[in-house]
Short mmCIF file of C-alpha atoms in Angstrom, two decimals:
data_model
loop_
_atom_site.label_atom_id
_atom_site.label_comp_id
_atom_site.label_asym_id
_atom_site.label_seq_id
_atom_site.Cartn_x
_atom_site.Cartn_y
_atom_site.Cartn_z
CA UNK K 1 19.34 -3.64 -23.81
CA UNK K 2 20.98 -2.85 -20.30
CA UNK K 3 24.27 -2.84 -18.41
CA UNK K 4 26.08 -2.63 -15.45
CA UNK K 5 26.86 0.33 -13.94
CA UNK K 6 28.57 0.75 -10.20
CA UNK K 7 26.28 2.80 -7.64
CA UNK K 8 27.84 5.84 -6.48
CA UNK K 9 24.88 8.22 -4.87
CA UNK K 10 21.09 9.02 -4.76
CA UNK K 11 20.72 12.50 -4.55
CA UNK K 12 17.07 12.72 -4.86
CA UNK K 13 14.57 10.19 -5.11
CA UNK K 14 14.55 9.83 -8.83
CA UNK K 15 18.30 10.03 -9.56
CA UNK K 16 21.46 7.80 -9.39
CA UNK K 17 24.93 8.88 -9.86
CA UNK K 18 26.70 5.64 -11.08
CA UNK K 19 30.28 5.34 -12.74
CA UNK K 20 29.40 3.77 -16.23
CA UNK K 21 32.07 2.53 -19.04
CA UNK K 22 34.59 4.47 -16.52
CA UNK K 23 32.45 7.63 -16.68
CA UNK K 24 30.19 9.34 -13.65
CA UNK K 25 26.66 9.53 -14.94
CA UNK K 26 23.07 10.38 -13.84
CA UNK K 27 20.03 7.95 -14.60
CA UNK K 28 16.90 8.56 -13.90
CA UNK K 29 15.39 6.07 -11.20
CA UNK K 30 11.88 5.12 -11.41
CA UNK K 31 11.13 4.30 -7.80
CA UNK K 32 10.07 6.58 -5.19
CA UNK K 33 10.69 4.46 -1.86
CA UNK K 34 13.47 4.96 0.50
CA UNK K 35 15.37 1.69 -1.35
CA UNK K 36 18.49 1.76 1.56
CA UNK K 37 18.59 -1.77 2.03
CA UNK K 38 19.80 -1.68 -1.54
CA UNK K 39 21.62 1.58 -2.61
CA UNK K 40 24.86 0.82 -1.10
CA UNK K 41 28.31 2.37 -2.69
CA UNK K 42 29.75 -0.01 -5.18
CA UNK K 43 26.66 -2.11 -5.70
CA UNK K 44 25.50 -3.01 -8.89
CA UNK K 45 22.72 -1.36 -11.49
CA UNK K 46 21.26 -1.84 -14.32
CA UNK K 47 21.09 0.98 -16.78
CA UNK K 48 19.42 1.38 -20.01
CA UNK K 49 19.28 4.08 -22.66
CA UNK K 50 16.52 5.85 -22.68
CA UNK K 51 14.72 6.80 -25.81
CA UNK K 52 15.62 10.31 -27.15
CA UNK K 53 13.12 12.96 -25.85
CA UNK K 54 13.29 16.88 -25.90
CA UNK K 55 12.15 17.04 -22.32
CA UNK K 56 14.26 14.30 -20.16
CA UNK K 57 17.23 15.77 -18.34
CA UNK K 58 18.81 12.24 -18.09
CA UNK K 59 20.46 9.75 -20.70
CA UNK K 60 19.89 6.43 -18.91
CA UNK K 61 16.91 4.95 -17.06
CA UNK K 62 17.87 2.42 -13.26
CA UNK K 63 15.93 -0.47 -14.41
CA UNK K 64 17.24 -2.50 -11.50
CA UNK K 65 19.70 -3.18 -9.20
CA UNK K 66 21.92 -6.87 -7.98
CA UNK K 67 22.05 -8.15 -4.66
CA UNK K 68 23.28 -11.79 -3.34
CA UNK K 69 22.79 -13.12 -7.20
CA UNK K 70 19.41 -11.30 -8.14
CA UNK K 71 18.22 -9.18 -10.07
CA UNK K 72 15.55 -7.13 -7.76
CA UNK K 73 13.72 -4.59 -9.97
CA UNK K 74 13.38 -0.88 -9.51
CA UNK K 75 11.04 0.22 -12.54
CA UNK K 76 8.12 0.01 -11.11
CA UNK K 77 5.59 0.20 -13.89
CA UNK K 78 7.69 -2.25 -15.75
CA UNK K 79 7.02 -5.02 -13.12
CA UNK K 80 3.61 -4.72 -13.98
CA UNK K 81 4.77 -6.84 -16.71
CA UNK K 82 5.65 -9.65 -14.32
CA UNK K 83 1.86 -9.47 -12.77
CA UNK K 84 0.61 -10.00 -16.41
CA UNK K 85 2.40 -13.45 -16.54
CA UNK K 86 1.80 -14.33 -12.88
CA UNK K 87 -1.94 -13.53 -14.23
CA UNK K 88 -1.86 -14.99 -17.65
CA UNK K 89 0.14 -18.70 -16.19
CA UNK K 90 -2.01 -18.61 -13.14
CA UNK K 91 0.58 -18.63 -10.77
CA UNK K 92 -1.24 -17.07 -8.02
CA UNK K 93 -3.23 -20.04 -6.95
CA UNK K 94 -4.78 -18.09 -3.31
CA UNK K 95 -6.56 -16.10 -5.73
CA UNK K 96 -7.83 -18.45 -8.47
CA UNK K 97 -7.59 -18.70 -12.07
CA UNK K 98 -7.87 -15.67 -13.90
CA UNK K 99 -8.56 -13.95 -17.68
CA UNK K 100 -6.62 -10.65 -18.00
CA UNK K 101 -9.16 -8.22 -19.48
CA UNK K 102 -7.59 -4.86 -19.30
CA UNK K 103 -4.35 -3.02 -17.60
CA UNK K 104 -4.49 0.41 -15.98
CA UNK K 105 -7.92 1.17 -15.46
CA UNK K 106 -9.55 3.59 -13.45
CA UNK K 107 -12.60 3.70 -10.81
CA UNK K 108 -13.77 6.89 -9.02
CA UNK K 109 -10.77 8.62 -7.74
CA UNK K 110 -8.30 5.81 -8.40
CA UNK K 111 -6.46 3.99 -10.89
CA UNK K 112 -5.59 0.29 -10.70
CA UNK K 113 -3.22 -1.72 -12.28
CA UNK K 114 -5.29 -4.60 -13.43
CA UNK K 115 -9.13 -5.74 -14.28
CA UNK K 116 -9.21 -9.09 -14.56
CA UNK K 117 -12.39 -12.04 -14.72
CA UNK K 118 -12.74 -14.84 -12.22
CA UNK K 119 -15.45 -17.38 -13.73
CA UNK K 120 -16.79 -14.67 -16.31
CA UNK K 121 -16.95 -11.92 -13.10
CA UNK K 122 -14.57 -8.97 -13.52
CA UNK K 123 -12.75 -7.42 -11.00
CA UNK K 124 -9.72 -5.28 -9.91
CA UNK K 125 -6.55 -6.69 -9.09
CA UNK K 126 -3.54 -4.12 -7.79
CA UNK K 127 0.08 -5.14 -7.91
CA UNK K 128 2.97 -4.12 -5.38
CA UNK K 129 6.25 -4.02 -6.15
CA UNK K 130 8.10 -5.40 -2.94
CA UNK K 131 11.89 -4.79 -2.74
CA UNK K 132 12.98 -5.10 0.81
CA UNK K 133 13.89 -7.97 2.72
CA UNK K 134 14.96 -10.06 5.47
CA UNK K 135 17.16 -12.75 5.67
CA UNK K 136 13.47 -14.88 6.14
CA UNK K 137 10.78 -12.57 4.85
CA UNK K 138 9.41 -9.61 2.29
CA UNK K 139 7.95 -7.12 3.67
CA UNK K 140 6.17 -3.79 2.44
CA UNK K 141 6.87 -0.87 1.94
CA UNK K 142 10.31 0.46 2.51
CA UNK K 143 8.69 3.73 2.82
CA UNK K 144 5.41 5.13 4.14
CA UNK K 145 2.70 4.92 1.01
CA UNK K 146 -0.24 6.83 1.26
CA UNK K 147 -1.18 5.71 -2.33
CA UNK K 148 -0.98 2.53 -1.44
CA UNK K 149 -2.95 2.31 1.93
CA UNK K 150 -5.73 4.34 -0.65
CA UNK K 151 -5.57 1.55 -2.51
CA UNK K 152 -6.04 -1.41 -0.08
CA UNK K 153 -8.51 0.54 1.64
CA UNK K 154 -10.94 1.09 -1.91
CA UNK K 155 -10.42 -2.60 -2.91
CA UNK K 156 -11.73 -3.14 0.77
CA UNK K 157 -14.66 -1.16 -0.27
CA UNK K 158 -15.43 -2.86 -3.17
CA UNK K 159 -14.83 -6.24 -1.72
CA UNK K 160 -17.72 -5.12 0.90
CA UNK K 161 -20.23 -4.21 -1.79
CA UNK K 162 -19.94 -7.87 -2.49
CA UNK K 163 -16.98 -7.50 -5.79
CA UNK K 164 -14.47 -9.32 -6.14
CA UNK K 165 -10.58 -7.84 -5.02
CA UNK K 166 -7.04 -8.93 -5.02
CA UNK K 167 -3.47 -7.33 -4.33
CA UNK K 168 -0.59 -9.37 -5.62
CA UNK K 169 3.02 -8.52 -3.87
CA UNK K 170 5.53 -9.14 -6.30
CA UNK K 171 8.89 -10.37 -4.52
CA UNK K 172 12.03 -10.84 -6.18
CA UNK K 173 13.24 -13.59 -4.07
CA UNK K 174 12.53 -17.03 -4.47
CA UNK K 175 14.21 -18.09 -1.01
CA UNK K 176 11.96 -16.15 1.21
CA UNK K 177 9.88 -17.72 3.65
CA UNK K 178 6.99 -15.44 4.90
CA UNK K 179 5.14 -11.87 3.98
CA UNK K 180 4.55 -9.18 6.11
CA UNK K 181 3.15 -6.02 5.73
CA UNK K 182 5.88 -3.07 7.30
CA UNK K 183 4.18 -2.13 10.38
CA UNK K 184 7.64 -0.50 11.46
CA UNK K 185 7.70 2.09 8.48
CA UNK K 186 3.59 2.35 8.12
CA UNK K 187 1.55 1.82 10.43
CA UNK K 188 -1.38 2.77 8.86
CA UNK K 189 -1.03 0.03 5.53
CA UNK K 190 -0.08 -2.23 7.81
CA UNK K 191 -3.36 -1.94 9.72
CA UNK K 192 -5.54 -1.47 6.45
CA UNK K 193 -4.14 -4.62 4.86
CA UNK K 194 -4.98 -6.35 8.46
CA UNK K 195 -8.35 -5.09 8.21
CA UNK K 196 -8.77 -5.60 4.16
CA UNK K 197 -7.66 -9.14 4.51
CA UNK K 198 -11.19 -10.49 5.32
CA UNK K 199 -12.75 -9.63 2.16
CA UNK K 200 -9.72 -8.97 -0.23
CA UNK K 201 -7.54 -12.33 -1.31
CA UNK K 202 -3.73 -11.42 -1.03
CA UNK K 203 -0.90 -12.86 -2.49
CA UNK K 204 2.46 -12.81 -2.11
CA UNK K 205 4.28 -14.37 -5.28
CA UNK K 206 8.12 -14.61 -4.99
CA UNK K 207 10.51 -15.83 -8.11
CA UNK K 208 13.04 -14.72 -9.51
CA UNK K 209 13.55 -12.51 -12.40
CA UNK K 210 15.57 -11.81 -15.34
CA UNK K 211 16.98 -7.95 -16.57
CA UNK K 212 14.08 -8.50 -19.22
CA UNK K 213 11.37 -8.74 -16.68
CA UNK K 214 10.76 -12.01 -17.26
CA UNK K 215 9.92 -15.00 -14.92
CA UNK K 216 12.82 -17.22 -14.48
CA UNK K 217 12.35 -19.75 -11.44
CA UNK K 218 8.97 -21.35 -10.10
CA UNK K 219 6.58 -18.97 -8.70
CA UNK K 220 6.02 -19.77 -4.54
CA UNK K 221 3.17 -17.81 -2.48
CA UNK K 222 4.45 -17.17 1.10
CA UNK K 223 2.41 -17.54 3.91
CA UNK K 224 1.85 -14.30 5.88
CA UNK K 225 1.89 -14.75 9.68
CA UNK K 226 -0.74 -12.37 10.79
CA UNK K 227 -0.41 -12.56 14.25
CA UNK K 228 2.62 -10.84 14.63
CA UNK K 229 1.16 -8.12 12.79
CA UNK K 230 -1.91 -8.71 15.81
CA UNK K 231 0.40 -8.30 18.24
CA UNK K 232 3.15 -6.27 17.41
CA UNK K 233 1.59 -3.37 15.28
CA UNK K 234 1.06 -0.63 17.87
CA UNK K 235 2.16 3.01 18.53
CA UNK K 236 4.87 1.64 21.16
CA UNK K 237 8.23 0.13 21.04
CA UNK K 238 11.87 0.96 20.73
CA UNK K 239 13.49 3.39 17.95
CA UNK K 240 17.16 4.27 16.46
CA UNK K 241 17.44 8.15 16.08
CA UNK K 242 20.77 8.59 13.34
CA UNK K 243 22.01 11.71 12.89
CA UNK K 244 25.33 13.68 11.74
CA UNK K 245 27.75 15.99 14.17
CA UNK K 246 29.48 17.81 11.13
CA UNK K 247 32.44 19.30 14.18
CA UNK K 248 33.28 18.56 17.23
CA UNK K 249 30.89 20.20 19.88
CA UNK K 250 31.13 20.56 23.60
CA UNK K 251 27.68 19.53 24.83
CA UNK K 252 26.44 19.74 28.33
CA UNK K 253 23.55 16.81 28.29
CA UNK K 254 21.04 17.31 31.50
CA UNK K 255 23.39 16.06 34.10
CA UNK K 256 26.02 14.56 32.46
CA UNK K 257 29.34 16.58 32.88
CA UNK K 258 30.36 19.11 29.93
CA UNK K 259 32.38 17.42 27.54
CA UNK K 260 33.25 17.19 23.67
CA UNK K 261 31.24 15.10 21.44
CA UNK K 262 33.68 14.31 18.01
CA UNK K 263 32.76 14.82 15.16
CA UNK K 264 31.03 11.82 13.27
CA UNK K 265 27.54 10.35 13.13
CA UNK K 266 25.64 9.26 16.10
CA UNK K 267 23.30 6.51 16.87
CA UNK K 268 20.31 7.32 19.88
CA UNK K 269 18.65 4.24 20.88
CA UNK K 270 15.30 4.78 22.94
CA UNK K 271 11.60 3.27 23.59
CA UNK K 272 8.48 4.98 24.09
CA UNK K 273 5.60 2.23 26.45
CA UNK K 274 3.08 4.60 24.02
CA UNK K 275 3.05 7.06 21.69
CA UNK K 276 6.07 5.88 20.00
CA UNK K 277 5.75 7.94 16.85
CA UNK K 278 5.21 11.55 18.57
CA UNK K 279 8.73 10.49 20.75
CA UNK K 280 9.98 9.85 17.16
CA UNK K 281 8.68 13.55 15.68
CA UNK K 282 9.63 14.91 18.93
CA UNK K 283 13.40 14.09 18.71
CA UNK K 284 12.89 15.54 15.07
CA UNK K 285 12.01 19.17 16.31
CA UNK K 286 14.68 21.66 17.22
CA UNK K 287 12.63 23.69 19.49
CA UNK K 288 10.97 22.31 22.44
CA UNK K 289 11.94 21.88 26.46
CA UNK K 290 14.99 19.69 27.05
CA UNK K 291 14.21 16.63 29.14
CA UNK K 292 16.27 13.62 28.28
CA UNK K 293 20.09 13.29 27.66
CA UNK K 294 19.31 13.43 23.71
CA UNK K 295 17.49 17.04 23.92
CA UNK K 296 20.93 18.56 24.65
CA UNK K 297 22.83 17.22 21.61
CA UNK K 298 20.00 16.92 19.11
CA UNK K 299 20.14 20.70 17.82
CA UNK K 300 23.90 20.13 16.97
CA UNK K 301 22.60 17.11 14.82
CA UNK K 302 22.08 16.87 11.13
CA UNK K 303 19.26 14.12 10.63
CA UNK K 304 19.91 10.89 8.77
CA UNK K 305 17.26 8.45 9.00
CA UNK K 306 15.00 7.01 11.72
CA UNK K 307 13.96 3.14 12.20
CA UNK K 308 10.89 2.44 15.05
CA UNK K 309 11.02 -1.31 16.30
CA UNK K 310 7.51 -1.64 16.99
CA UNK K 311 7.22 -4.28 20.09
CA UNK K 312 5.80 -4.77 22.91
CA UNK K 313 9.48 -6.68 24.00
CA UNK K 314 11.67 -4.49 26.50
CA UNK K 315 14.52 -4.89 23.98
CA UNK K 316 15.86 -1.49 24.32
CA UNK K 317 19.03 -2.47 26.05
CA UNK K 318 19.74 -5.34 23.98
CA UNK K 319 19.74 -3.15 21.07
CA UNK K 320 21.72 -0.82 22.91
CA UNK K 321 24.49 -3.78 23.42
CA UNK K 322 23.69 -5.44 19.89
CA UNK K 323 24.89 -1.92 17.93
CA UNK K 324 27.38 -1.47 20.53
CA UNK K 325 29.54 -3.89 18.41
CA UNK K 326 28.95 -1.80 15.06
CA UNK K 327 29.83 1.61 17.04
CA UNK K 328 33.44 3.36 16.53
CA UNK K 329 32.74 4.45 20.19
CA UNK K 330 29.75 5.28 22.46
CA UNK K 331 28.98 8.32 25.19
CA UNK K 332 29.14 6.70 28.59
CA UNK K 333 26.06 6.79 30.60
CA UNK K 334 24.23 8.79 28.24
CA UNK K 335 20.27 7.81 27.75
CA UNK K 336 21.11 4.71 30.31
CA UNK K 337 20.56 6.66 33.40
CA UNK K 338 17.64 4.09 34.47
CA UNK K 339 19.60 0.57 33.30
CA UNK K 340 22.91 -0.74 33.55
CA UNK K 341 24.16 -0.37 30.03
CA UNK K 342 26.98 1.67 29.23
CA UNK K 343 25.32 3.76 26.92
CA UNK K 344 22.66 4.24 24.66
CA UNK K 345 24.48 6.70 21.85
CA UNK K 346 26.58 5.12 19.73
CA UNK K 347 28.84 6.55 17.71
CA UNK K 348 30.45 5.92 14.15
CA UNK K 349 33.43 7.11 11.89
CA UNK K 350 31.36 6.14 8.75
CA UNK K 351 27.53 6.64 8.14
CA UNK K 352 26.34 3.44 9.77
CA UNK K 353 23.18 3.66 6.84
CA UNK K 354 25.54 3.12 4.36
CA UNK K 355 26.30 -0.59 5.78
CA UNK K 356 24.84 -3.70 5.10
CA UNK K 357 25.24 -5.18 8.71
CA UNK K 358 23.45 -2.21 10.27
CA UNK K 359 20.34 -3.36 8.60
CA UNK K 360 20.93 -6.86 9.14
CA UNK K 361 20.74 -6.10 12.82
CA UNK K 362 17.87 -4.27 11.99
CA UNK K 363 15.44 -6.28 10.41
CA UNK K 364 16.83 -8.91 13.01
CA UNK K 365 14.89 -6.68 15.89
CA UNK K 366 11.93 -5.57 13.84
CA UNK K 367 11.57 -8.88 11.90
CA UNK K 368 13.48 -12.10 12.12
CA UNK K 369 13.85 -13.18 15.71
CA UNK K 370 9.67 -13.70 15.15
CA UNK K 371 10.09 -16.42 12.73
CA UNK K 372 11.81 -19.95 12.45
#
């Protein structure tokens, strides 16, 4: 049996502090992805107790987590169970009908979720657990998975030895319109899935679900508009570099005058024509030979996060006016030394991660503003 508890704090990837029967309390979170799109303070969790056990540090389990009416799960293994009645009520109709024979199963170095028969043949069917969205589409991951590119790439393999292969993408939204793979956050799946899409059948089943895991609307397979992912999925494109000023600091950036930078967090929009993820690491490094504006101030910086807008748009300066109007204040001319916009570091009183709108904006750049 679960219950609501209010989300506080995440601080580590499998624990939430959350204030429960007017208590603070740690549960244990069974999801490893970044999740930011839905860990905001004050939102709404589901907790359960967790059976007693000499060895678990935490009470309660995060079984899942409300936003705009549903219930979007966060135990991964447990969703599993939702793949077992997409299976069992064939609901995934790109893929055929389908006997379950056997869950968790292994083959060579891997283990996959599912071996399941298509007309008496057995095969191996993976399931994905896809929890971020836009206001149009799912996409996957919310974090880079290395496990998971492993696993598109061996049911690719298999598929090519002439085997049957599927992946299922579980999304807890019925309202969605389209799939896409994540080429923003990883490249690399994105690419394999591209690739393993001519020999392995995807699907991408939204509905909506209950606290009990079960299926509670009909089941719709979204359509997955490759060619964005043909066009757009390269090593170039814009990026938002967040990071934290914990004092205020007098900076001296290039040739911009001295003068103090208050305390706060700060928002550096750029774009990179190629190599967009070495500009990314770059800006992460403290030591190395200070060429633009952002050099200057980034060793005073505690990093937050990092978002690449993979494109091949010039949309830097209309992101640069776009999260102008969700900045507390901005450093004139700095980073805009080549266009006409005021400024291209933004900055905020409150961590701008921790609001909804910033990643509305977001996925607005990377995603929406490709589909009706």
């Amino acid at each position: 049996m679960s219950n609501k508890a209010i989300f506080i704090s995440r601080p580590n990837r499998y624990e939430v502090v959350c204030l429960f029967q007017n208590k603070e309390i740690i549960a244990h979170l069974p999801n490893p992805g970044r999740l930011s799109e839905l860990l905001f303070p004050n939102s709404i969790l589901e907790i359960e107790l967790a059976p007693p056990s000499k060895t678990r540090k935490t009470k309660y389990t995060a079984i899942g987590i409300w936003k705009d009416d549903l219930f979007i799960a966060l135990h991964t293994h447990r969703l599993n169970y939702v793949t077992k009645q997409l299976v069992e009520s064939n609901n995934l109709p790109s893929i055929g009908s389908l006997s379950l024979i056997k869950q968790e199963v292994s083959h060579a170095k891997s283990r996959f979720d599912f071996l399941v028969a298509k007309e008496g043949q057995p095969f191996f069917l993976e399931s994905k657990s896809c929890t971020l969205y836009t206001t149009k589409a799912a996409i996957f991951p919310d974090a880079p998975t290395l496990r998971g590119t492993k696993h598109v790439s061996e049911l690719y393999d298999l598929a090519k030895q002439g085997n049957e292969a599927a992946i299922v993408f579980v999304i807890q939204n019925p309202l969605l319109s389209y799939f896409l793979p994540n080429f923003h956050t990883d490249l690399t799946f994105a690419l394999t899935l591209l690739e393993a899409r001519k020999k392995v059948r995807i699907s991408p089943a939204a509905c909506k679900i209950t606290p009990q895991f079960n299926i509670d609307s009909p089941v719709k397979e979204l359509p997955i508009p490759w060619e964005i992912v043909e066009r757009e999925a390269k090593n170039q494109g814009c990026y938002l570099w967040v990071g934290y000023l914990p004092q205020d600091t007098n900076v001296a950036a290039g040739k911009l005058k001295p003068q103090v930078y208050r305390k706060g967090y700060y928002m550096y929009i750029g774009s990179a024509k190629t190599n967009l993820d070495q500009r990314i690491a770059r800006h992460s490094r403290l030591r190395k030979k200070q060429h633009w504006h952002f050099d200057y101030l980034r060793p005073f910086l505690e990093k937050q996060a990092h978002f690449a807008i993979r494109t091949q748009d010039g949309i830097e300066c209309e992101l640069a006016t776009q999260f102008t109007q969700l900045a507390d204040w901005h450093i004139l001319d700095f980073g805009s030394s080549d266009c006409h916009c005021p400024s291209h570091l933004l900055g905020f009183e409150i961590n701008p991660l921790l609001s909804p709108s910033f990643f509305t904006l977001l996925h607005f750049f990377q995603i929406d503003r490709f589909l009706n």
